[in-house]
Amino acid sequence: MRDRAHASAARDRAHASASRDGALASAAPDRAPAAAAPDRAHASAAPDAGCAAGCPEALVPHLPSVAVDGRVEWPDTDAAGHYHHSTVVRWVEAAEAVLLRRLGLSHLFGSTPRVHFEADYRARLWFGEIVRTELRVTKVGASSLHYAFTVHGEEGVEAATGRMVVAHSASRATGTTPWPAEVREVLTKAGPQAPELIPKIPGGTQCA
């Protein structure tokens, strides 16, 4: 009798232990997703953290730009009476000069040769017309600087668009030279600069 009672008690204990193990095993999957949740949250947040740390998309709003007004002068026109295509180059370089002065980088003149220029001409501009050139930095390479520009006429019409690339080549250098760290800092973080505009006389008449 004692042996049978002992065997019965052993079976009861084994059954109770198996029940607890089964309950723990069945509960484990329910707990696993909760543990994985922080990993998923961290993964989804990672791109934002990386972008804030300096990815190209985050830096774009901080790239320098400027707007400069000018006028179509008589020497700027050709036999047809509207501006000559080469005038756009002068307007863009004039805007670049304003931008670099605003940034305190006018010392770069003489060490930034042009390596690429392209333009699309979309509308005519006539003698005496006010024009606005918008110049913006689009990329700062190891030793290059990429600009995009838009030239508008008096009525806001888009007259020309294009891009220009310059390279940094220090005095007497035989090739390109990386941007100094302090110059790169300004070129990547200065943001939009104050425009240089032709003032208006009260009543809407523009003066030179």
Short mmCIF file of C-alpha atoms in Angstrom, two decimals:
data_model
loop_
_atom_site.label_atom_id
_atom_site.label_comp_id
_atom_site.label_asym_id
_atom_site.label_seq_id
_atom_site.Cartn_x
_atom_site.Cartn_y
_atom_site.Cartn_z
CA MET A 1 0.00 0.00 0.00
CA ARG A 2 2.75 2.39 0.91
CA ASP A 3 4.53 1.65 -2.39
CA ARG A 4 1.36 2.32 -4.41
CA ALA A 5 0.69 5.55 -2.50
CA HIS A 6 4.28 6.66 -3.07
CA ALA A 7 4.06 5.90 -6.81
CA SER A 8 0.75 7.79 -7.06
CA ALA A 9 2.23 10.85 -5.33
CA ALA A 10 5.25 10.76 -7.67
CA ARG A 11 2.95 10.71 -10.70
CA ASP A 12 1.00 13.70 -9.31
CA ARG A 13 4.18 15.68 -8.77
CA ALA A 14 5.46 14.85 -12.28
CA HIS A 15 2.10 15.89 -13.78
CA ALA A 16 2.13 19.19 -11.86
CA SER A 17 5.70 19.87 -12.98
CA ALA A 18 4.82 19.12 -16.63
CA SER A 19 1.79 21.43 -16.39
CA ARG A 20 3.96 24.29 -15.14
CA ASP A 21 6.56 23.68 -17.91
CA GLY A 22 3.82 23.65 -20.52
CA ALA A 23 2.36 26.90 -19.19
CA LEU A 24 5.79 28.55 -19.32
CA ALA A 25 6.42 27.28 -22.84
CA SER A 26 3.02 28.48 -24.09
CA ALA A 27 3.56 31.91 -22.49
CA ALA A 28 7.06 32.44 -23.99
CA PRO A 29 5.90 33.48 -27.51
CA ASP A 30 3.61 36.10 -25.97
CA ARG A 31 6.55 37.68 -24.16
CA ALA A 32 8.98 37.56 -27.13
CA PRO A 33 7.35 40.31 -29.23
CA ALA A 34 7.40 42.64 -26.23
CA ALA A 35 11.17 42.16 -25.92
CA ALA A 36 11.63 42.73 -29.66
CA ALA A 37 9.62 45.97 -29.69
CA PRO A 38 12.50 48.21 -28.49
CA ASP A 39 14.69 46.84 -31.32
CA ARG A 40 12.06 47.75 -33.91
CA ALA A 41 11.61 51.20 -32.42
CA HIS A 42 15.38 51.74 -32.45
CA ALA A 43 15.62 50.63 -36.08
CA SER A 44 12.88 53.00 -37.20
CA ALA A 45 14.49 55.90 -35.35
CA ALA A 46 17.99 55.23 -36.69
CA PRO A 47 17.56 57.00 -40.08
CA ASP A 48 16.35 60.20 -38.40
CA ALA A 49 19.28 60.18 -35.99
CA GLY A 50 21.72 59.62 -38.86
CA CYS A 51 20.16 62.40 -40.93
CA ALA A 52 20.33 64.86 -38.05
CA ALA A 53 24.00 63.94 -37.70
CA GLY A 54 24.80 65.25 -41.17
CA CYS A 55 23.36 63.32 -44.12
CA PRO A 56 23.10 65.30 -47.39
CA GLU A 57 19.34 65.79 -47.01
CA ALA A 58 19.80 67.41 -43.60
CA LEU A 59 22.52 69.76 -44.82
CA VAL A 60 20.67 71.12 -47.87
CA PRO A 61 18.71 73.84 -45.94
CA HIS A 62 22.03 75.17 -44.63
CA LEU A 63 23.80 75.54 -47.98
CA PRO A 64 24.45 79.20 -48.91
CA SER A 65 22.38 81.13 -51.46
CA VAL A 66 21.82 84.74 -52.50
CA ALA A 67 19.65 86.85 -54.83
CA VAL A 68 21.19 89.78 -56.72
CA ASP A 69 19.43 92.36 -58.91
CA GLY A 70 20.92 93.84 -62.05
CA ARG A 71 19.85 95.50 -65.25
CA VAL A 72 20.17 94.67 -68.94
CA GLU A 73 22.64 97.32 -70.10
CA TRP A 74 23.12 98.42 -73.70
CA PRO A 75 26.41 96.45 -74.12
CA ASP A 76 24.51 93.34 -72.92
CA THR A 77 22.24 93.33 -75.97
CA ASP A 78 22.85 91.90 -79.44
CA ALA A 79 21.59 92.87 -82.90
CA ALA A 80 18.16 91.45 -82.09
CA GLY A 81 17.74 93.91 -79.22
CA HIS A 82 17.60 91.40 -76.36
CA TYR A 83 20.35 90.24 -74.01
CA HIS A 84 23.28 88.30 -75.44
CA HIS A 85 23.68 84.76 -74.13
CA SER A 86 27.12 85.51 -72.64
CA THR A 87 25.57 88.09 -70.30
CA VAL A 88 24.24 85.30 -68.09
CA VAL A 89 27.80 84.25 -67.27
CA ARG A 90 28.57 87.75 -66.04
CA TRP A 91 25.38 87.95 -63.95
CA VAL A 92 26.08 84.58 -62.35
CA GLU A 93 29.68 85.48 -61.52
CA ALA A 94 28.55 88.83 -60.12
CA ALA A 95 26.11 86.95 -57.85
CA GLU A 96 28.92 84.59 -56.83
CA ALA A 97 31.04 87.60 -55.85
CA VAL A 98 28.24 88.94 -53.65
CA LEU A 99 27.74 85.53 -52.03
CA LEU A 100 31.43 85.02 -51.23
CA ARG A 101 31.69 88.55 -49.79
CA ARG A 102 28.65 87.88 -47.61
CA LEU A 103 30.33 84.68 -46.40
CA GLY A 104 33.66 86.36 -45.69
CA LEU A 105 35.34 84.24 -48.37
CA SER A 106 36.30 86.89 -50.92
CA HIS A 107 39.92 85.73 -50.55
CA LEU A 108 38.97 82.70 -52.65
CA PHE A 109 38.91 84.84 -55.83
CA GLY A 110 41.91 83.87 -57.92
CA SER A 111 41.96 80.30 -56.60
CA THR A 112 38.60 78.99 -57.85
CA PRO A 113 38.79 78.48 -61.64
CA ARG A 114 35.60 77.59 -63.49
CA VAL A 115 35.54 73.96 -64.66
CA HIS A 116 31.94 73.71 -65.93
CA PHE A 117 29.17 76.07 -67.00
CA GLU A 118 25.85 75.30 -68.65
CA ALA A 119 22.67 77.32 -69.24
CA ASP A 120 19.21 76.93 -70.71
CA TYR A 121 17.74 80.12 -72.18
CA ARG A 122 13.98 80.29 -71.75
CA ALA A 123 12.88 83.89 -72.36
CA ARG A 124 14.18 87.17 -73.82
CA LEU A 125 15.24 90.09 -71.66
CA TRP A 126 15.38 93.59 -73.11
CA PHE A 127 17.55 96.68 -72.69
CA GLY A 128 16.83 98.48 -69.42
CA GLU A 129 14.96 95.54 -67.86
CA ILE A 130 15.59 94.65 -64.21
CA VAL A 131 16.83 91.09 -63.77
CA ARG A 132 17.26 89.02 -60.62
CA THR A 133 19.88 86.26 -60.43
CA GLU A 134 19.34 83.64 -57.74
CA LEU A 135 22.48 81.64 -56.99
CA ARG A 136 22.65 78.72 -54.60
CA VAL A 137 25.27 76.19 -53.57
CA THR A 138 24.05 72.66 -54.29
CA LYS A 139 27.10 70.58 -53.37
CA VAL A 140 30.45 70.99 -51.67
CA GLY A 141 32.94 68.40 -52.91
CA ALA A 142 36.41 67.65 -51.59
CA SER A 143 37.84 70.45 -53.75
CA SER A 144 34.85 71.53 -55.86
CA LEU A 145 31.84 73.79 -55.41
CA HIS A 146 28.64 73.28 -57.36
CA TYR A 147 26.19 76.12 -58.00
CA ALA A 148 22.72 76.26 -59.54
CA PHE A 149 21.25 79.52 -60.79
CA THR A 150 18.02 81.05 -62.08
CA VAL A 151 17.69 84.41 -63.83
CA HIS A 152 14.27 86.14 -63.66
CA GLY A 153 12.94 89.09 -65.63
CA GLU A 154 10.91 92.00 -64.24
CA GLU A 155 7.61 90.12 -64.30
CA GLY A 156 9.14 87.13 -62.58
CA VAL A 157 9.50 85.22 -65.85
CA GLU A 158 12.19 82.55 -65.78
CA ALA A 159 14.67 83.71 -68.40
CA ALA A 160 17.61 81.34 -67.83
CA THR A 161 18.59 78.42 -65.62
CA GLY A 162 21.75 76.39 -65.29
CA ARG A 163 24.67 75.38 -63.15
CA MET A 164 28.31 76.20 -62.63
CA VAL A 165 31.14 74.23 -61.02
CA VAL A 166 34.37 75.72 -59.68
CA ALA A 167 37.44 73.97 -58.30
CA HIS A 168 39.72 75.04 -55.49
CA SER A 169 43.30 75.34 -56.67
CA ALA A 170 45.65 77.13 -54.32
CA SER A 171 48.14 79.65 -55.69
CA ARG A 172 50.84 77.94 -57.79
CA ALA A 173 49.22 74.54 -57.29
CA THR A 174 49.45 72.15 -60.24
CA GLY A 175 46.05 70.63 -59.50
CA THR A 176 43.08 70.94 -57.19
CA THR A 177 43.46 71.52 -53.46
CA PRO A 178 41.02 70.31 -50.76
CA TRP A 179 38.94 73.03 -49.12
CA PRO A 180 40.40 74.18 -45.80
CA ALA A 181 38.29 73.00 -42.86
CA GLU A 182 37.17 76.53 -41.95
CA VAL A 183 36.06 77.24 -45.54
CA ARG A 184 34.12 73.97 -45.76
CA GLU A 185 32.42 74.84 -42.46
CA VAL A 186 31.09 78.09 -43.94
CA LEU A 187 30.16 76.60 -47.33
CA THR A 188 28.08 73.84 -45.76
CA LYS A 189 26.37 75.67 -42.89
CA ALA A 190 26.01 79.42 -43.65
CA GLY A 191 22.52 79.18 -45.20
CA PRO A 192 20.72 81.88 -47.26
CA GLN A 193 22.38 85.31 -47.29
CA ALA A 194 20.90 88.82 -47.45
CA PRO A 195 19.92 89.74 -51.02
CA GLU A 196 21.36 92.66 -52.97
CA LEU A 197 18.32 94.26 -54.57
CA ILE A 198 17.59 97.39 -56.58
CA PRO A 199 15.43 99.57 -54.28
CA LYS A 200 12.00 100.81 -55.26
CA ILE A 201 10.82 104.39 -55.09
CA PRO A 202 7.42 104.75 -53.36
CA GLY A 203 4.76 104.31 -55.99
CA GLY A 204 6.40 101.27 -57.54
CA THR A 205 8.93 102.97 -59.84
CA GLN A 206 12.30 101.22 -59.73
CA CYS A 207 15.54 103.14 -59.72
CA ALA A 208 19.04 102.07 -60.60
#
